[in-house]
Coordinates of C-alpha atoms in Angstrom, one line a residue:
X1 CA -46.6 150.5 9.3
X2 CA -44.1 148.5 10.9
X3 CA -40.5 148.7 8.2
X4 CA -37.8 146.1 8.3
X5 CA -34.6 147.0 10.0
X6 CA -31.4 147.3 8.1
X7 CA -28.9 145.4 10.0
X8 CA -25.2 147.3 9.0
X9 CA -23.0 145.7 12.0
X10 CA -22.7 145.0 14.8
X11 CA -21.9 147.5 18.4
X12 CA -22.3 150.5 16.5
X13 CA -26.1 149.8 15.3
X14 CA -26.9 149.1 18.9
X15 CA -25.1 152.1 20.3
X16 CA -27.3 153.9 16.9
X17 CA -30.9 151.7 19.0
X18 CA -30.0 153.4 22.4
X19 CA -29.4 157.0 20.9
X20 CA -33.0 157.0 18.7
X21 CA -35.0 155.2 21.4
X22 CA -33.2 155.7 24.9
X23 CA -32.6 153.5 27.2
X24 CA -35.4 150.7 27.6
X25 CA -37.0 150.7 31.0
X26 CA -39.2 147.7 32.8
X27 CA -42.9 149.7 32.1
X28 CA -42.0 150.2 28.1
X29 CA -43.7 147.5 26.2
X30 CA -41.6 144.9 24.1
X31 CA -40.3 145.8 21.1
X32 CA -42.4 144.0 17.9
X33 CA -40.8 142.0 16.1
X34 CA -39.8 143.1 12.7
X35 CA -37.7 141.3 10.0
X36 CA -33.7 142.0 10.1
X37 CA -31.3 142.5 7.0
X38 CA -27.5 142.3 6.5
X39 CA -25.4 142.2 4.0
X40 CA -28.7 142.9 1.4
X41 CA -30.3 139.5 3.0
X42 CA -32.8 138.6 5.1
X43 CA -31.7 136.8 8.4
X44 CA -33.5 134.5 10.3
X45 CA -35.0 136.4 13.4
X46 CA -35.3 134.6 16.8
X47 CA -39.1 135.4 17.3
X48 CA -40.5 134.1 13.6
X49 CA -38.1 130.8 14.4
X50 CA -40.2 128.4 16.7
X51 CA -42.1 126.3 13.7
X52 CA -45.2 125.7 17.1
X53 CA -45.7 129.4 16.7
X54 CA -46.4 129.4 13.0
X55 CA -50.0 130.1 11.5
X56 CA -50.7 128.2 8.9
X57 CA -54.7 127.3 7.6
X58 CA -56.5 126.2 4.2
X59 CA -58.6 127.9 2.0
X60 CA -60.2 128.5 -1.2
X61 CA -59.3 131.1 -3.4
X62 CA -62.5 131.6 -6.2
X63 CA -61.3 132.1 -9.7
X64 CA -62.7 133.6 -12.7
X65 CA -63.1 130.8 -14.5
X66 CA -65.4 127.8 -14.9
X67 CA -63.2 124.5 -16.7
X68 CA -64.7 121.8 -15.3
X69 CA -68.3 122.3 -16.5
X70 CA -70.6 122.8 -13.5
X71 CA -71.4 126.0 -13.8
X72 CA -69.8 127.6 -11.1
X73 CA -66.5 129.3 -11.1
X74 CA -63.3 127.3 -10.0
X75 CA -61.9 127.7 -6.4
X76 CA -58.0 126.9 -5.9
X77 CA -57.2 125.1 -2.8
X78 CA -54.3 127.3 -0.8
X79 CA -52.1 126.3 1.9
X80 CA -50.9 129.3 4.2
X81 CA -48.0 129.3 6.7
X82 CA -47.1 132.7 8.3
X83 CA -45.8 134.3 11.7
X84 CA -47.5 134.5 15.0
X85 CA -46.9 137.5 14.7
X86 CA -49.4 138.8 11.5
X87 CA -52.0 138.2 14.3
X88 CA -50.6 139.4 17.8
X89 CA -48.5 142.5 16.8
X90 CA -49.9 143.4 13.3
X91 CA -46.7 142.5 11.4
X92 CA -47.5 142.7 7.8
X93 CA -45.5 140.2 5.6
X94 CA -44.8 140.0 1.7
X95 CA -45.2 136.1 0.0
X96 CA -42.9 133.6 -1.2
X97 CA -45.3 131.4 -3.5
X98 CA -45.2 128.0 -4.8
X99 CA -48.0 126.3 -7.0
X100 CA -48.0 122.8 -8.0
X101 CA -49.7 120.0 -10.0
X102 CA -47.7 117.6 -7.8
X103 CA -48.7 118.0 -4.5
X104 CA -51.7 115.2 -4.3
X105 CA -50.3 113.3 -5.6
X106 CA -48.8 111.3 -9.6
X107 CA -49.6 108.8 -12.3
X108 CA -47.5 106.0 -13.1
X109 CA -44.6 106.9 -15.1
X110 CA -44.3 103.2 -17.1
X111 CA -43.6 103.2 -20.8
X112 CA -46.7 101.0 -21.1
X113 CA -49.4 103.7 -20.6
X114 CA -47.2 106.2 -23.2
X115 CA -47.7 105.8 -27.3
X116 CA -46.3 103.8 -28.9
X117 CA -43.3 105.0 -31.0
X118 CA -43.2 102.2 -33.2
X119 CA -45.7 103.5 -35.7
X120 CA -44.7 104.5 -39.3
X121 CA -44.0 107.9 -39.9
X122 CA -47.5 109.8 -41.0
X123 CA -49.3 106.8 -39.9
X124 CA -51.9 107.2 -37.3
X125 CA -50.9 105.8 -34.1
X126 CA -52.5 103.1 -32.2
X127 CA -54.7 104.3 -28.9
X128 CA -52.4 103.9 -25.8
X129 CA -53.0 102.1 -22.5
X130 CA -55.3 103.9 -19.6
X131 CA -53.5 105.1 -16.7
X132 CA -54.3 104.3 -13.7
X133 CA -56.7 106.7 -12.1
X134 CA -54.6 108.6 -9.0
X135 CA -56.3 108.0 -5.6
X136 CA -58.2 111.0 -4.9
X137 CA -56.6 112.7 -1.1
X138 CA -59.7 113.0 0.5
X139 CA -58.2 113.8 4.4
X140 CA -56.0 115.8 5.4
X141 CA -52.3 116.0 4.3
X142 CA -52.9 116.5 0.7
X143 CA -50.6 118.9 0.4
X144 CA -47.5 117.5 0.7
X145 CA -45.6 118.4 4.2
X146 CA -41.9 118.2 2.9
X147 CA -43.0 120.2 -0.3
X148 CA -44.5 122.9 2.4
X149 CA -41.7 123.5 5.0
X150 CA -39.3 123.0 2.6
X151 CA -39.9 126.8 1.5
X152 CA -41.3 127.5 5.3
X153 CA -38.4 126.8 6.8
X154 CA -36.3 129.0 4.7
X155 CA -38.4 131.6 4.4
X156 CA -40.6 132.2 7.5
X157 CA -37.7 132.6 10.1
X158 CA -36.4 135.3 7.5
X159 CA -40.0 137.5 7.8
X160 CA -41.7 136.6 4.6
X161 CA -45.2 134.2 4.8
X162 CA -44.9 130.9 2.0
X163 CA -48.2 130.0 0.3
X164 CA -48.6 127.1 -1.5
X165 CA -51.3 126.3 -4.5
X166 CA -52.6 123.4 -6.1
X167 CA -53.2 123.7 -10.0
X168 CA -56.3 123.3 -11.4
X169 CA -58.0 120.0 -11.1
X170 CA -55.3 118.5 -8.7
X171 CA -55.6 117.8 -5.0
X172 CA -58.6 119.8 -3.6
X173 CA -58.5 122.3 -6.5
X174 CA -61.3 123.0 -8.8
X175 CA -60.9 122.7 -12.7
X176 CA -59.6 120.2 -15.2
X177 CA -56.0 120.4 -15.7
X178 CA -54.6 122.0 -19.5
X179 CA -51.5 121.4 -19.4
X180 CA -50.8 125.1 -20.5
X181 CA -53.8 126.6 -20.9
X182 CA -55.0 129.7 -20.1
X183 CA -56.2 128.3 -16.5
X184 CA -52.9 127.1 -15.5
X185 CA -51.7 131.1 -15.8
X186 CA -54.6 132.5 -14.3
X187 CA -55.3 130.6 -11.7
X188 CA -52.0 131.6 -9.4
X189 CA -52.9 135.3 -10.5
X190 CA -56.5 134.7 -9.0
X191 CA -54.5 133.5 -5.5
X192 CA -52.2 136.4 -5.8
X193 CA -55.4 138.6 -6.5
X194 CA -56.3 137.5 -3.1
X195 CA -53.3 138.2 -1.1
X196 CA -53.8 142.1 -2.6
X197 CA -57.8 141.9 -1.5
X198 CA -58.6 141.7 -5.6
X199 CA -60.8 138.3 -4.8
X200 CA -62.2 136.5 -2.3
X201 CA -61.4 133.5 -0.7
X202 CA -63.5 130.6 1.5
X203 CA -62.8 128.6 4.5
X204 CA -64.6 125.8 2.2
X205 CA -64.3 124.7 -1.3
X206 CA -68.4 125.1 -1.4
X207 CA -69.2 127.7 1.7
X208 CA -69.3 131.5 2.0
X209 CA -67.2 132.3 4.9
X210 CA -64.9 134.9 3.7
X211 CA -61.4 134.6 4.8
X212 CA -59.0 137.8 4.0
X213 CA -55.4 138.2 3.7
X214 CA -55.4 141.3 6.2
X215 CA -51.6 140.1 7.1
X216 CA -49.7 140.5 3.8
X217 CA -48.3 143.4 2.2
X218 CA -49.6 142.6 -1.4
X219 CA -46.1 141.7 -3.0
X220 CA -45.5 138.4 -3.7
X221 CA -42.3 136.2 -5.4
X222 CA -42.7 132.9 -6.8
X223 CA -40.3 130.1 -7.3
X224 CA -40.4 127.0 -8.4
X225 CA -38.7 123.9 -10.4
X226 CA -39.9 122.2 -13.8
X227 CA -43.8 122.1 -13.9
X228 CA -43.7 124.2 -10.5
X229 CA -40.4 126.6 -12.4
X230 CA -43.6 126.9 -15.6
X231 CA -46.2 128.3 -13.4
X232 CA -44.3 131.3 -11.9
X233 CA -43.9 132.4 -15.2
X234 CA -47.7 132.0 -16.5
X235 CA -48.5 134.0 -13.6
X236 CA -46.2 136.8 -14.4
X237 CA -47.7 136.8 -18.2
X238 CA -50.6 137.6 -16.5
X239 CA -49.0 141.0 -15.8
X240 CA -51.0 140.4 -12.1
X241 CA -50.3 143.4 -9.9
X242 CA -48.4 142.3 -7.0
X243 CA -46.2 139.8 -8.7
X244 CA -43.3 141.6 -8.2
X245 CA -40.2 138.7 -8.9
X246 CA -40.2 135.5 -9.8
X247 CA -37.2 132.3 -9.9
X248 CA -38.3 129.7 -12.3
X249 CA -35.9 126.9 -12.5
X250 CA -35.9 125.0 -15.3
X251 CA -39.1 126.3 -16.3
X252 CA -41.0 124.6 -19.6
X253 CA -41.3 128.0 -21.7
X254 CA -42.7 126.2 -25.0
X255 CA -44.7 122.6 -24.9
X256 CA -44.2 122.6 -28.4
X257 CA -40.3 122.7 -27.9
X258 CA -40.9 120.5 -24.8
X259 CA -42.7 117.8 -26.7
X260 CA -41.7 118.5 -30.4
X261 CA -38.8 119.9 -32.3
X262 CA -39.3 121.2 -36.1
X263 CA -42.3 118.7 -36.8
X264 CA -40.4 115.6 -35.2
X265 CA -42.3 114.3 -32.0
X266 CA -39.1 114.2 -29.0
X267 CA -39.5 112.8 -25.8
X268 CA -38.8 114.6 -23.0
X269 CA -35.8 113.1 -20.5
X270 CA -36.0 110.2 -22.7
X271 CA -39.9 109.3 -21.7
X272 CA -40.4 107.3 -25.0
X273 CA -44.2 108.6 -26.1
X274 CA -45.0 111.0 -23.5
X275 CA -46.7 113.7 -24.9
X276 CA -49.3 116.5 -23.4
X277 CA -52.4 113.9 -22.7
X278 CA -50.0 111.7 -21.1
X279 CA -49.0 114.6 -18.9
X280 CA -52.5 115.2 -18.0
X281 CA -53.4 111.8 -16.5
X282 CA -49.7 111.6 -14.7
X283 CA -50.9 114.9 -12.5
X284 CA -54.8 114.7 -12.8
X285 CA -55.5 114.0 -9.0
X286 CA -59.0 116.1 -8.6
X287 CA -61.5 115.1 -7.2
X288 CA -63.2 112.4 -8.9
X289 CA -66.8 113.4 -9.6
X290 CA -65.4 116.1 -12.0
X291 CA -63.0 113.5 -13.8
X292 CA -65.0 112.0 -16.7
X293 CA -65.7 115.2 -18.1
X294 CA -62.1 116.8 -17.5
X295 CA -61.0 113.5 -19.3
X296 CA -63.7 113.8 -22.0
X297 CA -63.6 117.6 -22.7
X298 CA -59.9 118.7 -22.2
X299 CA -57.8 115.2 -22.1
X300 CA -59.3 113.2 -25.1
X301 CA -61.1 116.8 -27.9
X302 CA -58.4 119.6 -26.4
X303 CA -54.9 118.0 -25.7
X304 CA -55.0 114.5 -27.9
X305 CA -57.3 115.8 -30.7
X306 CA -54.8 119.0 -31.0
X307 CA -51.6 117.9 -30.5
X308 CA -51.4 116.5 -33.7
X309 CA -48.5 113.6 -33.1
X310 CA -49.5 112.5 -36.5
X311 CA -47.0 115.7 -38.2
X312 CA -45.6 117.3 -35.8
X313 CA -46.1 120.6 -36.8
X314 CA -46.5 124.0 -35.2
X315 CA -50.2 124.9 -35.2
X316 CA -52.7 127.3 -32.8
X317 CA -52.3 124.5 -30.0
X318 CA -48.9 124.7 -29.8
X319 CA -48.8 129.0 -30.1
X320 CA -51.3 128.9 -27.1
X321 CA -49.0 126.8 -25.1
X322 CA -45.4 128.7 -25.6
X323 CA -44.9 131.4 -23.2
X324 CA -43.0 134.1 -25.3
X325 CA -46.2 134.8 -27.2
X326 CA -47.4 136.4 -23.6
X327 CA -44.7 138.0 -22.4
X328 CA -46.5 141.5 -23.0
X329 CA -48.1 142.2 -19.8
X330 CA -44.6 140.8 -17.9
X331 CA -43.6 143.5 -15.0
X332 CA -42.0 141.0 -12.6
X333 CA -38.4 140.5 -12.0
X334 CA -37.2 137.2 -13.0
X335 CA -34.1 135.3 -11.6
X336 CA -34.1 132.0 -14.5
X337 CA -31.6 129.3 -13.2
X338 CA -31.4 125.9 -15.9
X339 CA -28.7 122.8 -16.1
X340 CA -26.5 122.9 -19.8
X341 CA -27.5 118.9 -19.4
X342 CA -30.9 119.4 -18.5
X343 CA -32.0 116.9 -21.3
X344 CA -36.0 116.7 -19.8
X345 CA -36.2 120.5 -20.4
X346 CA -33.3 121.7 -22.5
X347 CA -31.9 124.9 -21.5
X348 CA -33.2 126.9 -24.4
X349 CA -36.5 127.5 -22.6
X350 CA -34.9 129.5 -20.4
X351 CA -31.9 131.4 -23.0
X352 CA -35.3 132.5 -25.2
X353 CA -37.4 133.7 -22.5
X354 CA -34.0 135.7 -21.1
X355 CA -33.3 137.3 -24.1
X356 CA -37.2 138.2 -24.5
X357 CA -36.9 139.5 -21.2
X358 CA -33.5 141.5 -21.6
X359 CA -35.0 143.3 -24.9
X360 CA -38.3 143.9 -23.2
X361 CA -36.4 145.9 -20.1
X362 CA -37.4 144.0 -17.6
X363 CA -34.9 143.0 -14.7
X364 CA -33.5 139.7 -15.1
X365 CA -30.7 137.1 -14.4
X366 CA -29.4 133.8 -15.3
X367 CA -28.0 131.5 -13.8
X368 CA -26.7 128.3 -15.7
X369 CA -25.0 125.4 -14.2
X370 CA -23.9 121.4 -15.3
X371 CA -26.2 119.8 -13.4
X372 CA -29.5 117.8 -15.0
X373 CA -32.7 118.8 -14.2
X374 CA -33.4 121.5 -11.7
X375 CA -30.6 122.7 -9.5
X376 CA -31.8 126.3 -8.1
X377 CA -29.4 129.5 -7.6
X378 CA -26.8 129.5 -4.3
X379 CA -29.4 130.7 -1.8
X380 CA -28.0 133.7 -1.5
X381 CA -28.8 134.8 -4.8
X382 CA -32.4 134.2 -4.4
X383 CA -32.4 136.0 -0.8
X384 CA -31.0 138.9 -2.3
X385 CA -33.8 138.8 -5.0
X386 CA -36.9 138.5 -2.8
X387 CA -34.9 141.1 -0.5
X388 CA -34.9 143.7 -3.3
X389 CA -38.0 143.1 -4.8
X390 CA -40.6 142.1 -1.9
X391 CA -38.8 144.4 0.5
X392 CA -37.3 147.3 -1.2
X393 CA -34.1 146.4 0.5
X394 CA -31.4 148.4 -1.1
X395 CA -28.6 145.7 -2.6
X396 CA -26.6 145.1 -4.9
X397 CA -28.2 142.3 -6.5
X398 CA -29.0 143.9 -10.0
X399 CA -25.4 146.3 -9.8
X400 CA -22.8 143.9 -10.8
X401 CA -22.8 140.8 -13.3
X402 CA -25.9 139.8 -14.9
X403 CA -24.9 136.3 -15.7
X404 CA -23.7 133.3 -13.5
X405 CA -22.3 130.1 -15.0
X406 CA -21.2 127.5 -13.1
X407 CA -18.0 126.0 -15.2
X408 CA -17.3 122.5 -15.3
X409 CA -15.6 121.2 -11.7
X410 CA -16.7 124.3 -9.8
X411 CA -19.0 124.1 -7.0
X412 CA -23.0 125.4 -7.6
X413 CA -22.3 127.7 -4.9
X414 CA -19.3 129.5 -6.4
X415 CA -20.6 130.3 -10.6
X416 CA -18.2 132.4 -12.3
X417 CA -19.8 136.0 -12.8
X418 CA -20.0 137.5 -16.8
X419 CA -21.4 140.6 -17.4
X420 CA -24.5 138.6 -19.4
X421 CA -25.8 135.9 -21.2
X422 CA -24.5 135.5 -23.9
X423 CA -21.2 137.3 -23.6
X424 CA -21.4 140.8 -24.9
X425 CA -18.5 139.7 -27.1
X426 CA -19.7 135.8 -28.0
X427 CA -20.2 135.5 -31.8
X428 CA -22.6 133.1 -33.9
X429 CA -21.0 129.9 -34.9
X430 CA -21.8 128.2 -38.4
X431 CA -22.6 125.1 -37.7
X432 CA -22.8 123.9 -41.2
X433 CA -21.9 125.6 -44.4

């Protein structure tokens, strides 16, 4: 099994090479190539760097679910970008992970397909507009490139393979979007399932030509922002084995507190009448034989039958749909990052889930900055994170402060450090007498 090298400095590591191994001579094979840390963090190595040498291939990933009525269980289209090297010198990599409903693809965000808000309180409100249908990504391309070696980039030079996912019933992926459901969770532990040889996947979303993930390690992170910063969690809830950290950034925790607030209907980053079946069609990109019945079975008698945006309140829709009622199975390690003027997902998804978290005993950090919507940890952070937890690098990630705010006028790279969130010594305020 090949091991990562720990990288401590500089002459007197090589000096430590020549005494272990000897002196190199012109008949010894070349060394393998092997991932390199300093400093608790990965570093790019030379030999993963040249993007021409990367791997990367498609497949489908079969679920254990059937949601989009034909009988057949759901296959998850999966996007794979790894080393040269998982095939010529038997390097065995852990994951980064990203999974998406975005990446084939959105509906129109105009006012004019949302409801309407004008309606009288308790009154039933008028049908809204149809959305636009989105044009179905039939060629290649359909995951999005930038999206892809965004994380590639960072993370393949460093030693770890990135895998990307489309959600259910978007892009090339099987199913009918729920915005929540119980498919949206499992589906990312069915492609993590895979990576640890739990479940099969295809070269085709229809054929039977196995394709096995003989080149990873079985340990995967996730990360991801908004809708993408949900997912990683559902997956963790799971309690999938293999998921072993996770970095949602402003993550949707609760679509009742993302769409509601004590019976009044809110909208979300100021999206006057968006609510959870508008959601579906503005990322319901699959393929287009399967969309009259996701529209008929899970948009029209699941999400807009159930949401109930007559009252408002809290019902057995809502309680499936909020993530701290499934935080039992949790094992990962979870790094949350959220803006204080995220006004689209208001920090309290992530302050609950934390807390949750904290009492539960898992291993978990925040970090909070003034910034809106999104804004990941300094890079650092999340190095050291995957470091620790896909590696079992040795740093001090989880020794010192537990919280990280970034204070107004500071720079996102430099958060001030607390011992935890809130302050061991913070008090509750009275708001109102």
């Amino acid at each position: 099994m090949i091991r990562p090298i720990l990288v401590l400095s500089g002459a007197p590591l090589i000096a430590a090479l020549f005494a272990l191994t000897g002196s190199a001579t012109a008949q010894e094979p070349a060394e393998k190539a092997v991932p390199i840390f300093e400093d608790g963090e990965a570093q790019v190595v030379d030999a993963f760097r040249s993007r021409r040498d990367w791997i990367r291939h498609w497949l489908w990933v079969e679920t254990d679910f059937d949601t989009d009525g034909d009988g057949k269980k759901d296959r998850m289209h999966v996007d794979v970008t790894r080393q040269k090297q998982t095939d010529t010198e038997g390097l065995k990599v852990p994951v980064v992970y990203e999974t998406s409903p975005y990446f084939s693809g959105i509906g129109s965000s105009s006012t004019q397909y949302f409801w309407d808000c004008e309606h009288e309180i308790g009154a039933t409100p008028s049908a809204r507009a149809k959305m636009p249908e989105i044009q179905f990504r039939s060629k290649a391309g359909m995951i999005v490139p930038l999206a892809r070696d965004r994380e590639a980039s960072t993370w393949v030079p460093r030693g770890f393979a990135v895998v990307h996912s489309c959600s259910p019933g978007t892009g090339w992926s099987q199913g009918c979007p729920s915005i929540g459901g119980d498919n949206e969770s499992f589906a990312p532990k069915a492609v993590i399932d895979w990576l640890n040889g739990r479940a099969k996947g295809y070269t085709t979303v229809d054929g039977n030509e196995e394709v096995k993930a003989y080149w990873c390690t079985g340990k995967v992170g996730m990360i991801g922002t908004s809708y993408n910063g949900t997912l990683p969690l559902a997956a963790a809830t799971t309690g999938v084995e293999g998921l072993e950290a996770i970095v949602p950034i402003a993550p949707n925790t609760s679509y009742y507190h993302y769409y509601r607030s004590n019976g009044l209907v809110r909208s979300p980053g100021g999206y006057l009448g968006e609510d959870v079946d508008v959601l579906f069609d503005f990322i319901h990109s699959g393929h287009p034989d399967k969309r009259d019945y996701c529209n008929t079975q899970m948009r029209d008698k699941v999400l807009r039958d159930s949401a109930d945006r007559i009252t408002g309140d809290y019902n057995d829709f809502w309680a499936g749909r909020d993530y701290i009622n499934d935080l039992g199975p949790m094992k990962a390690a979870c790094l949350m990052a959220h803006a204080f003027n995220d006004w689209n997902v208001m920090p309290e998804h992530s302050t609950r889930i934390y807390a949750a978290l904290k009492k539960k005993g898992l291993p978990c950090m925040a970090y909070f900055h003034q910034g809106g919507h999104g804004g990941p940890p300094p890079p650092e952070m999340v190095n050291k994170w995957f470091s620790k937890f896909l590696y079992g690098v040795d740093n001090d990630i989880l020794d010192g402060p537990r919280a990280w705010i970034v204070r107004a006028g500071d720079s996102p790279r430099k958060p001030t450090a607390y011992p935890d969130y809130p302050h061991p010594d913070a008090k509750p305020v009275t708001l109102y007498p």
